[in-house]
Amino acid sequence: MPARTISATRLVPMLGAALDTAPAYRGLADAVRLLVADGRIPVGTRLPSERDLTATLGVSRTTVTRAYAELRDRGYLTSRQGSGSVVALPGDPAGRRQASALHPTAEPGDGAVIDLTCASMSAPAGTVAAYERAVAELPRYLAGTGYHPLGLMALREALAQRFTERGLATTPDQVMVTSGALAGLAVTARALLSPGDRVLLESPTYPNAIETLRRSGARAVGLPLDRGGWDLGAADAALRQTAPRAAYLIPDFHNPTGALMPDAQRAELGAALAGTHTVGVVDETLVDLAHDPAIAMPRPLAAHHPRTVTLGGASKTFWGGLRVGWIRAPRELMPALVGARLTLDLGAPVLEQLVLTDLLAHREEVVADRRTAIVSTRDALIAALRDRLPQWRFRVPEGGLCLWVELPDALSTPLCAAADQRGVVLAPGSQFAVEGGMERYLRLPFTGHPPEVVEDAVERLALAWGDAQSARPTRHGGSPLVA
């Protein structure tokens, strides 16, 4: 595969006020280093030639030459004859990312340890009643084998109707019920990907999706998200340069940033996907979790790019213990998906499908209750962070279950280690990076705990942040090292 490249005209606006720092070469090197460390320039990307960057910046050739030399000395750049200057990360010249799937907590704790790794909620009111009604329905299914590879017709009809209401005409034969959204991704990967196929993923993104695709043999390629969301120019360039077989995307309250892709961007991205014959794989598990009921939700991305597989699940809107998800796909892909599914399992549990069918009939009430709880805890987290850690930056999301926090220093991993000693379990930003970096970021879920526990967690985090800062390594006579 040809190396990914970034042109001088694209790089320069990303540098900000880099040249205002004296000496200029160090300001330029630091700006590029932070872009790499934050994952905004993916590992393996070829930077502009020294001549091109010199001309675009309007500086001396010596400034760019010395900046590139400093980046090489610190491990952020490798240069080989004929390959140009290629982005790397210190201590990991191949740019490989270690396996790091998130492990959800099984039981609530006693308060001694606060787990902030899982963005999920307890079961909503009415769950027991839904199970009772489902048990009453169960006898009519007991005379059969219990195997329903596509899912119960009543549930598929309800899911198809919901897609149609949202602007994506769907019939039940386009829906397959799975054992959760991640299981749906595994089915999709097995159906559509061969070992070595490239898959484009937003970076940051959901760690368990990264690992699912890697274990299928796919080669993950990162699409950096900027602070405001999606950069469609970068997406178009990444698609053209890497020609991925598929693109795994979370346009609805993105995990972990909470960003919502507007309808116009979905149309533009759909055209770019079609232009490279890339199959869209869209994760909609958070689509119901808008924080404001007045938000006008865009149409599903599949409405703009028909060759898209859409994944959904019950875990975020309803309950993680309800292990039911679904796939909505174009008809021409369904035979391959069914064939792949039969190599993994033969159907989701019948009782849980009946429960979800019942809960879907009460979706509006459940979502309204969820919204109240989410916003209450979100506001408590934001207030506590602004009070105790005002130097931490974040954008208040329009929906979803977490904050994506930018730290003042690239200390996410040391912070997590220090927080663990204070009884708070965190996932560092690097776990959400497709190709490395993200050490200046941290995901903080605002669900799973009441506001008072979240406030306690922030108090502990403030102490842990002090611990991490005091323990960070420094160069002799220099500024802190950034990994």
mmCIF file of N, CA and C in Angstrom, residues 72 78-86 93:
data_model
loop_
_atom_site.group_PDB
_atom_site.id
_atom_site.type_symbol
_atom_site.label_atom_id
_atom_site.label_comp_id
_atom_site.label_asym_id
_atom_site.label_seq_id
_atom_site.Cartn_x
_atom_site.Cartn_y
_atom_site.Cartn_z
ATOM 1 N N ARG A 72 13.105 13.583 14.378
ATOM 2 C CA ARG A 72 13.781 12.294 14.241
ATOM 3 C C ARG A 72 14.509 11.931 15.526
ATOM 4 N N THR A 78 10.758 9.077 11.055
ATOM 5 C CA THR A 78 11.797 8.244 10.459
ATOM 6 C C THR A 78 11.967 8.676 9.021
ATOM 7 N N SER A 79 13.188 8.627 8.538
ATOM 8 C CA SER A 79 13.468 9.050 7.164
ATOM 9 C C SER A 79 14.311 7.988 6.480
ATOM 10 N N ARG A 80 13.853 7.592 5.302
ATOM 11 C CA ARG A 80 14.603 6.627 4.500
ATOM 12 C C ARG A 80 14.655 7.128 3.065
ATOM 13 N N GLN A 81 15.741 6.809 2.394
ATOM 14 C CA GLN A 81 15.901 7.220 1.008
ATOM 15 C C GLN A 81 14.739 6.682 0.180
ATOM 16 N N GLY A 82 14.065 7.566 -0.524
ATOM 17 C CA GLY A 82 12.963 7.159 -1.385
ATOM 18 C C GLY A 82 11.614 7.116 -0.701
ATOM 19 N N SER A 83 11.598 7.171 0.654
ATOM 20 C CA SER A 83 10.338 7.098 1.385
ATOM 21 C C SER A 83 9.940 8.423 2.009
ATOM 22 N N GLY A 84 10.869 9.383 2.036
ATOM 23 C CA GLY A 84 10.576 10.657 2.658
ATOM 24 C C GLY A 84 10.593 10.565 4.165
ATOM 25 N N SER A 85 9.938 11.510 4.834
ATOM 26 C CA SER A 85 9.889 11.582 6.296
ATOM 27 C C SER A 85 8.531 11.067 6.768
ATOM 28 N N VAL A 86 8.551 9.965 7.512
ATOM 29 C CA VAL A 86 7.331 9.247 7.878
ATOM 30 C C VAL A 86 7.122 9.326 9.387
ATOM 31 N N PRO A 93 8.639 1.933 16.683
ATOM 32 C CA PRO A 93 8.916 2.353 15.319
ATOM 33 C C PRO A 93 7.955 1.798 14.292
#
